[in-house]
Amino acid sequence: MSPLVSAGADVTTASLIGWKPFYVVRGIGVRQVRLFCALILFGYLLSHYINHALGNISLDAMEYGLWFHAAFWQGPVGTLLLYPALAVHASLGLWALYQRRYFRWKTAELVQLLLGLSIPALLCTHLIGERLGITLYGLERHYALALFSFWVARPDLGVMQAVLLLIAWIHGCIGIYFWLRLKPSFSKIAPVLLGLAVLLPALALLGFYQQGRNVRVLAQQPAWRAEVLTPAVIGTAVERDRLIRIRDYFLLFYAGAIGVVFAARGVRRINERRHGMIRLTYPDRTIRVPKGLTVLEASFRHHVPHASVCGGKGRCSTCRIRIIGDEDGLPRPSAREAFVLGRMGGRADPSVRLACQLRPTRDIEIVPLVPSQAGAAFLHGKSRVHPGEERYVVSMFVDMRGSTQRAADQLPFDTVFIVNRFLGAVSQAVTQAGGKVNQYLGDGLLALFGVDSDPRTACRQALKAAALVAENVALLNRQHAEAERIPIRFGIGVNGGEVIVGDIGYGDDISFTALGDAVNVAARLQDMTKELECQLVVSNEVCELAGLQDEAMPRREIRVRGRAAPVVVRTAVEAESVAALFDGITSV
Ligand code: FES
C-alpha cells in the first residue's frame, strides 16, 4: 500500500500531465487516481490474506491458493495493474506529503501516514526476493520455501512479515474508511466492514502460524529439505547477493526520496516568504499567510475553526466559503473544484469557492458557509449550498392552539412532551407529502414546498400535507385521549409566491430559509384560522395551481393585515377533508 497518507491540496490529473482531453473527465484529480491505485493494491492484499488463511486447512491448500493468486497477479493483467498502481500510489503519496502545508494530524491520519511510510521499507525485502527473483533468475517460488525462510532460516524476517501484513492492512482499512465514511450508506455497511477488517487478518495470521509450525517440523527431515531447497528455488549465492544489493539500493533510494520531499518543502517555504504575504479576513479576525497556501491550510495554521469533513481532499464541500467583494484576480477553480461545486449546486455563484482548493494570490475577505463543527451527518443532510435565488415556494405555517393555557394548567414536562409530539406529527406529515420543515417556531413550524420541485407540485404537496397534519393530529388525540383533557387543536395557513431563498445567518448559525411577502401572508392566513373558525386557510392561487375545482372548498375574500387589497382564499373547517379532494386528481 501507499507509503503516505492523503494530504494537501489537489492537483488535477489534467494539470499534472498537461494533456487536454483529460479535462473532459471532470472530477478526476490526483486523489482519485491515488484512490484507484489504492483499491488495486487492497485487492492484492485481500487475495494474499485469503491465501494465507488457507493455511488453516493445510499446506497443500495454501499452495493451491497460491496457484490462483499467482495466475492473476503474475499474469499480464495483474502485472499491468499491480506494479504501476504500486509506483503511482507511492509517488502520489510523496507528492501529497510535499503538498501538505500543516502538520496538525488527526490520530487516524498520523497512524496512516506512519504506517504508509514504513510499508515500502518493510516490503522491499519480500518483494525483491519473491518477485524479482522470478523475473531475473527464473526462480521457482512456493509457500513451503517462504514459510521455511520465515520460520526456520530467518525468524526475524517472519516477525517482520507478520508486522508488514498488519501494517499494510491497517493502512488500507483507514484509507477505505476515509473514502467510504462520506457515503450516505456507510453507517449501514460499517459493522460488516469492521467484522471483515478484524476477521480476515486474524485468519490469515493464524494460517501463517499453523503452516509455519508444520514447516518447522518438516524441515527436520533431510529428504524434505533436499526436495524443497534446491538452487532452482532458493537461487545461487551470487544471485542472492545481487538481490540483497538491489534491496539495499532501493532502501537508500527510498530514504533519499523522503529526504528530497522535506528539502523541497523547506525550499518552498523560503520561496513563499520571499514572494510576500497576503491577508485573509474572516468575519472575526484577519490573518497573514504566505502566498501559496490554500484558505483551509491558512485557517488551520492560525487555529481558525473551519469545517472540513473530508480533511481537505476536495470531496465533501463543507469547507466552502464566500468571497466578499471582487473575485477577479483569484485563480480559477480547478476541474476538481468546479466538479464538487457543481455537484452541490454552488457553481452558479462565482463567489462560492472551496477553501481546501483555493490558493489566493492577493488579500481577500471570506465568510465560511458551513458551521465549523459540521461532521459527516451534516454532509449527508445538507450538502447543497444556497447562495440566494428567487423562486416560487409554497409556505405553510402550522400552529398549535391553546398552548399558553396548556402550559398554565400542566407541568412543564407534560407541556414540552405534548408540544414535541405535536411537532413530530406535523413534521412527519410535511416530510411524507414531499415538503421540508424549515423552522420550528415555539409550538408551531414553517414548512416549505417547492424548493426542489415545480410550482404545481409544490401546491399539491402543501395541500396534501395539510390533510396529513389533520390526520396525524387526530391520531395523536386518540392516543392521548385519556391523559389529555383538552384535545390538540391547530391552525394552518398556506400561501405561495416568488420569494428569496438562501442560506442566512452568521457563523455557526447559518440556515436555509425563505424571505418575502408570500411567506408573511402565509403566516397571516394561519392567524386568520382563529377568526374564520376553521383549521385551514389556503390562498386561492395555491388551490388553482394544484388543480382543485372551484366548488371543492368554499371561496372567500378576506382582509389581511399589512395588505391593502383583499386576499382570495379557500377555507376548510376540517383540514382532513382536503384529502378527499385529491381523489379526483392525479396523486401528488
Ligand atoms: S474540506 Fe472537503 S472539500 Fe474541502
Coordinates of C-alpha atoms and ligand atoms in Angstrom, one line a residue:
M1 CA 0.0 0.0 0.0
S2 CA 0.9 3.6 -0.1
P3 CA 3.8 5.0 1.9
L4 CA 1.9 8.1 2.6
V5 CA -1.3 9.4 3.9
S6 CA -3.6 11.6 1.8
A7 CA -2.9 15.3 2.4
G8 CA -2.6 18.7 1.0
A9 CA -4.3 20.4 -1.9
D10 CA -5.4 18.8 -5.0
V11 CA -3.9 19.0 -8.5
T12 CA -6.0 17.6 -11.3
T13 CA -4.7 14.9 -13.5
A14 CA -5.0 17.3 -16.4
S15 CA -2.8 19.9 -14.8
L16 CA -0.4 17.3 -13.8
I17 CA 0.2 15.7 -17.1
G18 CA -0.9 18.7 -19.2
W19 CA -3.0 16.6 -21.7
K20 CA -6.1 18.4 -22.8
P21 CA -8.5 15.5 -23.3
F22 CA -8.2 14.8 -19.6
Y23 CA -10.2 17.9 -18.9
V24 CA -13.2 16.0 -20.3
V25 CA -13.1 13.7 -17.3
R26 CA -14.3 16.2 -14.8
G27 CA -13.8 15.5 -11.2
I28 CA -10.8 13.2 -11.6
G29 CA -7.9 14.6 -9.6
V30 CA -4.7 13.3 -8.1
R31 CA -6.6 12.0 -5.1
Q32 CA -9.0 10.0 -7.3
V33 CA -6.0 8.4 -9.2
R34 CA -4.4 7.6 -5.9
L35 CA -7.6 6.0 -4.6
F36 CA -8.0 3.9 -7.7
C37 CA -4.4 2.6 -7.3
A38 CA -5.0 2.0 -3.6
L39 CA -8.0 -0.1 -4.4
I40 CA -6.0 -2.3 -6.7
L41 CA -3.3 -2.7 -4.0
F42 CA -6.0 -3.5 -1.5
G43 CA -7.4 -6.2 -3.9
Y44 CA -3.9 -7.7 -4.0
L45 CA -3.7 -7.7 -0.2
L46 CA -7.1 -9.3 0.1
S47 CA -6.1 -12.1 -2.2
H48 CA -2.9 -12.6 -0.3
Y49 CA -4.7 -12.7 3.0
I50 CA -7.2 -15.3 1.7
N51 CA -4.3 -17.3 0.5
H52 CA -2.6 -17.2 4.0
A53 CA -6.0 -18.1 5.6
L54 CA -6.0 -21.3 3.6
G55 CA -3.1 -22.4 5.9
N56 CA -5.8 -23.1 8.5
I57 CA -6.7 -26.0 6.2
S58 CA -3.4 -27.4 5.0
L59 CA -0.1 -26.5 3.3
D60 CA -1.5 -28.1 0.1
A61 CA -4.5 -25.8 0.3
M62 CA -2.1 -22.8 0.6
E63 CA -0.1 -24.0 -2.4
Y64 CA -3.3 -24.5 -4.4
G65 CA -4.5 -21.0 -3.5
L66 CA -1.1 -19.6 -4.5
W67 CA -1.6 -21.0 -7.9
F68 CA -4.7 -18.9 -8.4
H69 CA -3.2 -15.8 -6.7
A70 CA -0.1 -16.0 -8.9
A71 CA -2.1 -16.8 -12.1
F72 CA -3.8 -13.5 -11.8
W73 CA -1.2 -11.2 -10.2
Q74 CA 1.8 -12.5 -12.1
G75 CA -0.2 -12.7 -15.4
P76 CA -0.2 -9.9 -17.9
V77 CA -3.4 -8.2 -16.5
G78 CA -2.3 -8.5 -12.8
T79 CA 1.2 -7.3 -13.6
L80 CA 0.0 -4.3 -15.5
L81 CA -2.4 -3.4 -12.7
L82 CA -0.3 -4.1 -9.7
Y83 CA 3.2 -2.6 -10.3
P84 CA 2.0 0.7 -11.9
A85 CA -0.5 1.0 -9.1
L86 CA 2.2 0.5 -6.5
A87 CA 4.5 3.0 -8.2
V88 CA 1.8 5.6 -8.7
H89 CA 0.3 5.3 -5.3
A90 CA 3.7 5.6 -3.6
S91 CA 4.7 8.5 -5.7
L92 CA 1.4 10.4 -5.2
G93 CA 1.8 9.7 -1.5
L94 CA 5.2 11.5 -1.6
W95 CA 3.6 14.3 -3.6
A96 CA 0.8 14.7 -1.0
L97 CA 3.5 14.9 1.7
Y98 CA 5.1 17.7 -0.2
Q99 CA 1.8 19.4 -0.8
R100 CA 0.6 19.3 2.8
R101 CA 1.2 22.7 4.5
Y102 CA 0.4 22.0 8.1
F103 CA 1.2 19.1 10.4
R104 CA -1.7 19.0 12.8
W105 CA -2.9 15.5 12.1
K106 CA -5.9 13.6 13.4
T107 CA -4.8 10.4 15.1
A108 CA -6.1 8.2 12.3
E109 CA -4.3 10.4 9.7
L110 CA -1.0 10.2 11.6
V111 CA -1.2 6.4 12.0
Q112 CA -2.0 6.1 8.3
L113 CA 1.0 8.3 7.4
L114 CA 3.5 6.4 9.6
L115 CA 2.3 3.0 8.6
G116 CA 2.3 4.1 5.0
L117 CA 5.8 5.4 5.2
S118 CA 7.1 2.2 6.7
I119 CA 5.5 -0.1 4.1
P120 CA 8.0 0.3 1.2
A121 CA 10.9 -0.2 3.6
L122 CA 9.4 -3.4 5.1
L123 CA 8.0 -4.7 1.8
C124 CA 11.1 -4.4 -0.4
T125 CA 12.9 -7.5 1.0
H126 CA 9.9 -9.7 0.4
L127 CA 9.0 -8.2 -2.9
I128 CA 12.6 -8.2 -4.3
G129 CA 13.3 -11.7 -3.0
E130 CA 10.0 -13.2 -4.3
R131 CA 9.1 -11.3 -7.4
L132 CA 12.4 -10.0 -8.8
G133 CA 13.9 -13.5 -8.1
I134 CA 11.4 -14.9 -10.5
T135 CA 11.9 -12.2 -13.1
L136 CA 15.7 -12.0 -13.1
Y137 CA 16.7 -15.6 -12.4
G138 CA 13.6 -17.7 -13.1
L139 CA 13.5 -18.9 -9.5
E140 CA 10.6 -21.2 -8.5
R141 CA 8.6 -19.9 -5.6
H142 CA 6.2 -21.6 -3.4
Y143 CA 4.7 -21.4 0.1
A144 CA 6.9 -24.1 1.6
L145 CA 10.0 -22.1 0.8
A146 CA 8.5 -18.8 2.1
L147 CA 7.5 -20.5 5.3
F148 CA 10.9 -22.1 5.6
S149 CA 12.6 -18.7 5.3
F150 CA 10.3 -17.0 7.8
W151 CA 10.0 -19.8 10.4
V152 CA 13.4 -21.7 10.1
A153 CA 16.1 -19.7 8.3
R154 CA 15.2 -16.1 9.4
P155 CA 12.6 -16.0 12.1
D156 CA 13.3 -12.2 12.5
L157 CA 12.1 -11.8 8.9
G158 CA 9.0 -13.9 9.8
V159 CA 8.1 -11.4 12.5
M160 CA 8.7 -8.5 10.1
Q161 CA 6.5 -10.2 7.6
A162 CA 3.6 -10.6 10.1
V163 CA 4.1 -7.0 11.1
L164 CA 4.1 -5.9 7.5
L165 CA 0.8 -7.7 6.8
L166 CA -0.8 -6.0 9.7
I167 CA 0.6 -2.6 8.8
A168 CA -0.5 -2.8 5.2
W169 CA -3.9 -4.0 6.2
I170 CA -4.5 -1.2 8.8
H171 CA -3.2 1.4 6.4
G172 CA -5.6 0.2 3.7
C173 CA -8.5 -0.1 6.1
I174 CA -8.0 3.5 7.3
G175 CA -7.9 4.7 3.7
I176 CA -11.1 2.8 2.9
Y177 CA -12.7 4.3 6.0
F178 CA -11.8 7.8 4.9
W179 CA -13.2 7.1 1.5
L180 CA -16.4 5.4 2.4
R181 CA -17.4 7.4 5.6
L182 CA -18.8 10.2 3.4
K183 CA -21.1 7.9 1.6
P184 CA -24.7 8.1 2.9
S185 CA -25.0 4.3 3.2
F186 CA -21.7 3.9 5.2
S187 CA -23.4 3.6 8.6
K188 CA -25.3 0.5 7.3
I189 CA -22.3 -1.4 5.9
A190 CA -19.8 -0.2 8.6
P191 CA -20.5 -3.2 11.0
V192 CA -19.9 -5.7 8.2
L193 CA -16.7 -4.0 7.1
L194 CA -15.4 -3.8 10.6
G195 CA -16.1 -7.5 11.1
L196 CA -14.2 -8.4 7.9
A197 CA -11.4 -6.0 8.8
V198 CA -10.8 -7.9 12.1
L199 CA -11.6 -11.4 11.0
L200 CA -9.6 -11.6 7.8
P201 CA -6.1 -10.7 9.2
A202 CA -6.8 -12.9 12.2
L203 CA -7.5 -15.9 10.0
A204 CA -4.5 -15.0 7.7
L205 CA -2.1 -14.8 10.6
L206 CA -3.4 -18.0 12.1
G207 CA -3.0 -19.8 8.8
F208 CA 0.6 -18.4 8.5
Y209 CA 1.3 -19.6 12.1
Q210 CA -0.2 -23.1 11.6
Q211 CA 1.7 -23.9 8.5
G212 CA 4.9 -22.2 9.8
R213 CA 4.9 -24.7 12.7
N214 CA 4.2 -27.5 10.2
V215 CA 7.1 -26.5 8.0
R216 CA 9.4 -26.3 11.1
V217 CA 8.7 -30.0 11.7
L218 CA 9.1 -30.9 8.0
A219 CA 12.4 -29.1 7.9
Q220 CA 13.8 -31.6 10.3
Q221 CA 13.6 -34.2 7.5
P222 CA 16.7 -34.2 5.2
A223 CA 14.6 -35.6 2.4
W224 CA 12.2 -32.7 2.6
R225 CA 15.0 -30.1 2.7
A226 CA 16.7 -31.7 -0.3
E227 CA 13.5 -31.6 -2.3
V228 CA 12.5 -28.0 -1.4
L229 CA 15.7 -26.1 -1.0
T230 CA 17.2 -26.7 -4.5
P231 CA 19.2 -23.9 -6.2
A232 CA 16.3 -23.6 -8.7
V233 CA 14.2 -22.5 -5.7
I234 CA 16.5 -20.5 -3.5
G235 CA 18.9 -19.4 -6.1
T236 CA 22.7 -19.4 -6.1
A237 CA 24.8 -17.5 -3.6
V238 CA 25.7 -14.9 -6.3
E239 CA 22.0 -14.4 -7.2
R240 CA 21.0 -14.0 -3.6
D241 CA 23.8 -11.4 -3.1
R242 CA 22.6 -9.5 -6.1
L243 CA 19.1 -9.4 -4.8
I244 CA 20.3 -8.2 -1.4
R245 CA 22.2 -5.4 -3.1
I246 CA 19.2 -4.4 -5.1
R247 CA 17.2 -4.3 -1.8
D248 CA 19.9 -2.1 -0.2
Y249 CA 19.9 0.3 -3.1
F250 CA 16.2 0.6 -3.0
L251 CA 16.2 1.4 0.7
L252 CA 18.8 4.1 0.1
F253 CA 16.7 5.5 -2.8
Y254 CA 13.6 5.5 -0.7
A255 CA 15.2 7.3 2.2
G256 CA 16.6 9.8 -0.3
A257 CA 13.1 10.3 -1.8
I258 CA 11.7 11.2 1.6
G259 CA 14.7 13.5 2.3
V260 CA 14.1 15.2 -1.1
V261 CA 10.4 15.8 -0.2
F262 CA 11.3 17.5 3.1
A263 CA 14.1 19.5 1.4
A264 CA 11.7 20.7 -1.3
R265 CA 9.3 21.7 1.4
G266 CA 12.0 23.8 3.0
V267 CA 12.9 25.5 -0.3
R268 CA 9.2 26.2 -1.0
R269 CA 8.8 27.8 2.4
I270 CA 11.7 30.1 1.8
N271 CA 10.4 31.0 -1.6
E272 CA 6.9 31.7 -0.4
R273 CA 8.2 34.0 2.3
R274 CA 10.3 35.8 -0.3
H275 CA 7.3 36.3 -2.6
G276 CA 5.3 38.0 0.0
M277 CA 2.4 37.5 2.4
I278 CA -1.3 38.1 1.9
R279 CA -4.1 38.9 4.3
L280 CA -7.2 36.7 4.8
T281 CA -10.0 38.5 6.5
Y282 CA -12.6 36.3 8.2
P283 CA -15.8 37.8 9.9
D284 CA -14.0 37.9 13.2
R285 CA -10.3 38.2 12.5
T286 CA -7.6 38.8 9.9
I287 CA -4.5 36.6 9.4
R288 CA -1.4 36.9 7.4
V289 CA -0.1 33.9 5.5
P290 CA 2.4 33.3 2.7
K291 CA 1.0 33.1 -0.8
G292 CA 0.6 29.5 -2.0
L293 CA -1.4 28.2 1.0
T294 CA -5.0 27.1 0.5
V295 CA -7.5 29.0 2.5
L296 CA -8.2 25.9 4.6
E297 CA -4.5 25.4 5.3
A298 CA -4.3 29.1 6.4
S299 CA -7.3 28.5 8.7
F300 CA -5.7 25.5 10.3
R301 CA -2.3 27.2 10.6
H302 CA -3.9 30.0 12.5
H303 CA -6.4 27.9 14.5
V304 CA -9.4 29.5 12.8
P305 CA -12.3 27.0 13.2
H306 CA -13.2 25.7 9.7
A307 CA -15.4 22.8 8.6
S308 CA -13.5 20.2 6.6
V309 CA -15.2 16.8 6.8
C310 CA -13.0 15.1 4.2
G311 CA -9.9 16.7 5.6
G312 CA -9.1 18.9 2.6
K313 CA -9.4 16.2 0.0
G314 CA -11.8 18.1 -2.2
R315 CA -14.7 15.7 -1.7
C316 CA -17.1 17.0 0.9
S317 CA -17.6 20.7 0.1
T318 CA -18.0 21.6 3.8
C319 CA -15.0 23.9 3.6
R320 CA -16.9 26.2 1.2
I321 CA -16.5 29.9 1.6
R322 CA -18.0 33.0 0.1
I323 CA -15.6 35.6 -1.3
I324 CA -16.7 39.1 -0.2
G325 CA -16.2 41.7 -2.9
D326 CA -14.5 41.2 -6.2
E327 CA -13.4 37.6 -7.2
D328 CA -11.3 38.9 -10.1
G329 CA -7.6 38.1 -9.9
L330 CA -8.2 34.9 -7.9
P331 CA -7.1 31.6 -9.5
R332 CA -10.0 29.9 -11.4
P333 CA -11.4 26.7 -9.9
S334 CA -9.6 23.6 -10.9
A335 CA -11.6 20.9 -12.7
R336 CA -12.0 19.1 -9.4
E337 CA -13.2 22.2 -7.6
A338 CA -15.6 23.0 -10.3
F339 CA -16.9 19.4 -10.3
V340 CA -17.5 19.5 -6.5
L341 CA -19.1 22.9 -6.6
G342 CA -21.3 21.9 -9.5
R343 CA -22.4 18.7 -7.6
M344 CA -23.6 20.7 -4.6
G345 CA -25.3 23.4 -6.6
G346 CA -22.9 26.3 -5.9
R347 CA -21.2 26.5 -9.3
A348 CA -23.6 29.2 -10.5
D349 CA -22.3 31.7 -7.9
P350 CA -18.6 32.5 -8.6
S351 CA -18.2 33.9 -5.2
V352 CA -18.6 30.5 -3.6
R353 CA -15.3 28.5 -3.5
L354 CA -13.8 25.5 -1.8
A355 CA -11.3 26.7 0.9
C356 CA -9.3 23.5 0.5
Q357 CA -8.7 24.1 -3.2
L358 CA -8.4 27.9 -3.4
R359 CA -4.9 29.3 -3.2
P360 CA -5.4 33.1 -3.1
T361 CA -2.8 35.3 -4.6
R362 CA -4.0 38.5 -3.1
D363 CA -5.7 39.8 0.0
I364 CA -9.3 38.6 0.3
E365 CA -12.2 38.7 2.6
I366 CA -14.1 35.5 3.2
V367 CA -17.0 34.0 5.1
P368 CA -17.1 30.3 5.8
L369 CA -20.5 29.0 4.8
V370 CA -20.8 25.8 6.9
P371 CA -20.6 25.7 10.7
S372 CA -17.1 24.7 11.8
Q373 CA -18.3 21.7 13.8
A374 CA -20.1 20.2 10.8
G375 CA -19.5 16.4 10.6
A376 CA -20.4 13.7 8.2
A377 CA -24.0 13.8 9.4
F378 CA -24.2 17.4 8.2
L379 CA -22.8 16.4 4.9
H380 CA -25.5 13.8 4.3
G381 CA -28.3 16.1 5.4
K382 CA -27.4 19.5 3.9
S383 CA -24.8 19.2 1.2
R384 CA -26.3 21.8 -1.1
V385 CA -25.3 25.4 -0.9
H386 CA -28.0 28.1 -1.3
P387 CA -26.3 31.3 -2.3
G388 CA -29.6 33.1 -2.8
E389 CA -32.2 32.9 -5.5
E390 CA -35.7 33.9 -6.3
R391 CA -38.2 31.1 -6.8
Y392 CA -41.8 30.0 -6.4
V393 CA -42.2 28.4 -3.0
V394 CA -45.3 27.5 -1.0
S395 CA -45.1 28.3 2.6
M396 CA -47.1 26.6 5.3
F397 CA -47.4 27.8 8.8
V398 CA -48.9 25.3 11.4
D399 CA -49.6 26.5 14.9
M400 CA -50.8 24.7 18.0
R401 CA -53.8 26.3 19.6
G402 CA -54.2 26.9 23.3
S403 CA -50.6 26.0 24.2
T404 CA -50.4 29.0 26.6
Q405 CA -53.4 27.8 28.6
R406 CA -52.0 24.2 28.5
A407 CA -48.7 25.5 29.9
A408 CA -50.5 27.2 32.7
D409 CA -52.5 24.0 33.6
Q410 CA -49.8 21.4 33.2
L411 CA -46.4 20.6 34.5
P412 CA -43.5 21.9 32.3
F413 CA -42.5 18.3 31.4
D414 CA -46.0 17.5 30.2
T415 CA -46.3 20.6 28.1
V416 CA -42.9 20.0 26.4
F417 CA -43.9 16.4 25.9
I418 CA -47.2 17.2 24.1
V419 CA -45.8 20.1 22.1
N420 CA -43.0 17.8 20.9
R421 CA -45.5 15.1 20.0
F422 CA -47.5 17.7 18.0
L423 CA -44.4 19.0 16.2
G424 CA -43.4 15.4 15.4
A425 CA -46.8 14.6 14.0
V426 CA -46.8 17.8 11.8
S427 CA -43.2 17.3 10.7
Q428 CA -43.9 13.7 9.6
A429 CA -46.9 14.9 7.6
V430 CA -44.8 17.6 5.9
T431 CA -42.0 15.2 5.0
Q432 CA -44.4 12.5 3.8
A433 CA -46.0 14.9 1.5
G434 CA -42.7 16.0 0.0
G435 CA -42.0 19.3 1.8
K436 CA -39.3 20.4 4.2
V437 CA -39.7 21.6 7.7
N438 CA -37.8 24.9 7.6
Q439 CA -38.1 26.4 11.1
Y440 CA -39.6 25.4 14.5
L441 CA -41.4 28.4 16.0
G442 CA -42.2 27.6 19.6
D443 CA -45.3 25.4 19.3
G444 CA -45.6 25.8 15.6
L445 CA -43.5 25.5 12.5
L446 CA -42.9 26.8 9.0
A447 CA -42.7 24.2 6.2
L448 CA -41.6 24.9 2.6
F449 CA -42.7 23.2 -0.6
G450 CA -41.2 23.7 -4.0
V451 CA -37.5 24.2 -3.1
D452 CA -36.7 21.3 -5.4
S453 CA -40.0 21.0 -7.3
D454 CA -42.2 22.9 -9.7
P455 CA -45.0 25.3 -8.5
R456 CA -47.8 22.9 -9.4
T457 CA -46.2 20.0 -7.5
A458 CA -45.4 22.3 -4.6
C459 CA -49.1 23.5 -4.2
R460 CA -50.4 19.9 -4.3
Q461 CA -47.8 18.8 -1.8
A462 CA -48.8 21.6 0.6
L463 CA -52.5 20.7 0.4
K464 CA -51.7 17.0 0.8
A465 CA -49.5 17.9 3.9
A466 CA -52.4 19.9 5.4
A467 CA -54.6 16.9 5.2
L468 CA -51.9 14.6 6.6
V469 CA -51.3 17.0 9.5
A470 CA -55.0 16.8 10.4
E471 CA -54.9 13.0 10.2
N472 CA -51.8 12.7 12.3
V473 CA -53.1 15.1 15.0
A474 CA -56.4 13.2 15.1
L475 CA -54.4 10.0 15.7
L476 CA -52.4 11.8 18.4
N477 CA -55.6 13.0 20.1
R478 CA -56.9 9.4 20.1
Q479 CA -53.7 8.1 21.6
H480 CA -53.7 10.7 24.4
A481 CA -57.5 10.7 24.9
E482 CA -57.2 9.5 28.5
A483 CA -54.3 11.6 29.7
E484 CA -55.2 14.9 27.9
R485 CA -58.4 16.6 28.9
I486 CA -58.2 19.0 26.0
P487 CA -57.6 17.7 22.5
I488 CA -54.9 19.3 20.5
R489 CA -56.2 22.0 18.1
F490 CA -54.3 23.7 15.4
G491 CA -54.4 26.2 12.5
I492 CA -52.8 26.0 9.1
G493 CA -52.1 28.9 6.7
V494 CA -50.8 28.2 3.2
N495 CA -49.7 30.6 0.6
G496 CA -47.4 30.5 -2.4
G497 CA -45.4 33.1 -4.4
E498 CA -42.0 34.2 -5.5
V499 CA -39.7 34.5 -2.6
I500 CA -36.0 34.8 -1.9
V501 CA -34.4 31.6 -0.7
G502 CA -30.9 31.2 0.6
D503 CA -28.5 30.4 3.5
I504 CA -29.0 33.1 6.0
G505 CA -27.3 33.7 9.4
Y506 CA -23.9 34.2 10.9
G507 CA -21.0 32.0 11.9
D508 CA -22.2 28.6 13.1
D509 CA -25.9 29.6 12.9
I510 CA -26.4 29.7 9.2
S511 CA -29.6 28.0 7.9
F512 CA -31.6 27.9 4.7
T513 CA -34.8 30.0 4.8
A514 CA -37.3 31.9 2.6
L515 CA -37.9 35.6 2.8
G516 CA -40.7 37.6 1.1
D517 CA -44.3 38.8 1.2
A518 CA -45.7 35.4 0.3
V519 CA -44.2 33.9 3.5
N520 CA -45.7 36.7 5.6
V521 CA -49.1 36.3 4.0
A522 CA -49.0 32.5 4.9
A523 CA -48.3 33.5 8.5
R524 CA -51.3 35.9 8.4
L525 CA -53.6 33.2 6.9
Q526 CA -52.6 30.9 9.7
D527 CA -53.7 33.7 12.2
M528 CA -57.0 34.0 10.3
T529 CA -57.9 30.4 11.1
K530 CA -59.0 31.6 14.6
E531 CA -61.2 34.3 13.2
L532 CA -62.7 32.2 10.4
E533 CA -63.1 29.2 12.8
C534 CA -61.5 26.7 10.6
Q535 CA -58.4 24.6 10.6
L536 CA -57.1 25.6 7.1
V537 CA -56.9 28.8 5.2
V538 CA -55.2 28.5 1.7
S539 CA -54.7 31.2 -0.8
N540 CA -56.9 30.7 -3.9
E541 CA -53.8 30.8 -6.1
V542 CA -52.4 27.7 -4.4
C543 CA -55.7 25.8 -4.9
E544 CA -55.9 26.8 -8.6
L545 CA -52.3 25.8 -9.3
A546 CA -52.9 22.5 -7.5
G547 CA -55.9 21.9 -9.8
L548 CA -58.6 21.9 -7.3
Q549 CA -62.1 22.6 -8.6
D550 CA -63.8 25.8 -7.6
E551 CA -66.5 24.1 -5.7
A552 CA -64.1 21.9 -3.8
M553 CA -63.5 24.4 -1.0
P554 CA -65.5 27.5 -0.2
R555 CA -64.0 30.6 -1.6
R556 CA -64.0 34.0 0.1
E557 CA -62.3 37.3 0.2
I558 CA -60.6 38.4 3.4
R559 CA -58.6 41.3 4.6
V560 CA -55.1 40.5 5.7
R561 CA -53.0 42.7 8.0
G562 CA -50.4 44.6 6.0
R563 CA -52.2 44.1 2.7
A564 CA -54.3 46.9 1.1
A565 CA -56.1 44.6 -1.3
P566 CA -58.3 41.7 -0.1
V567 CA -56.9 38.2 -0.5
V568 CA -59.0 35.5 -2.1
V569 CA -58.7 32.3 0.0
R570 CA -60.4 28.9 0.4
T571 CA -61.1 27.5 3.8
A572 CA -61.7 24.1 5.3
V573 CA -63.2 23.6 8.7
E574 CA -61.6 20.2 8.9
A575 CA -58.3 20.1 7.1
E576 CA -58.6 16.3 6.8
S577 CA -61.4 16.8 4.3
V578 CA -58.8 18.1 1.8
A579 CA -57.5 14.5 1.4
A580 CA -60.8 13.6 -0.4
L581 CA -60.3 16.4 -2.9
F582 CA -57.2 14.7 -4.2
D583 CA -59.2 11.6 -5.1
G584 CA -60.4 13.2 -8.3
I585 CA -57.0 14.4 -9.5
T586 CA -53.7 12.6 -10.1
S587 CA -51.9 11.8 -6.8
V588 CA -49.1 14.0 -5.6
Ligands
FES1 S1 -12.5 20.0 3.1 FE1 -13.8 18.6 1.9 S2 -14.0 19.6 0.0 FE2 -12.7 21.0 1.1

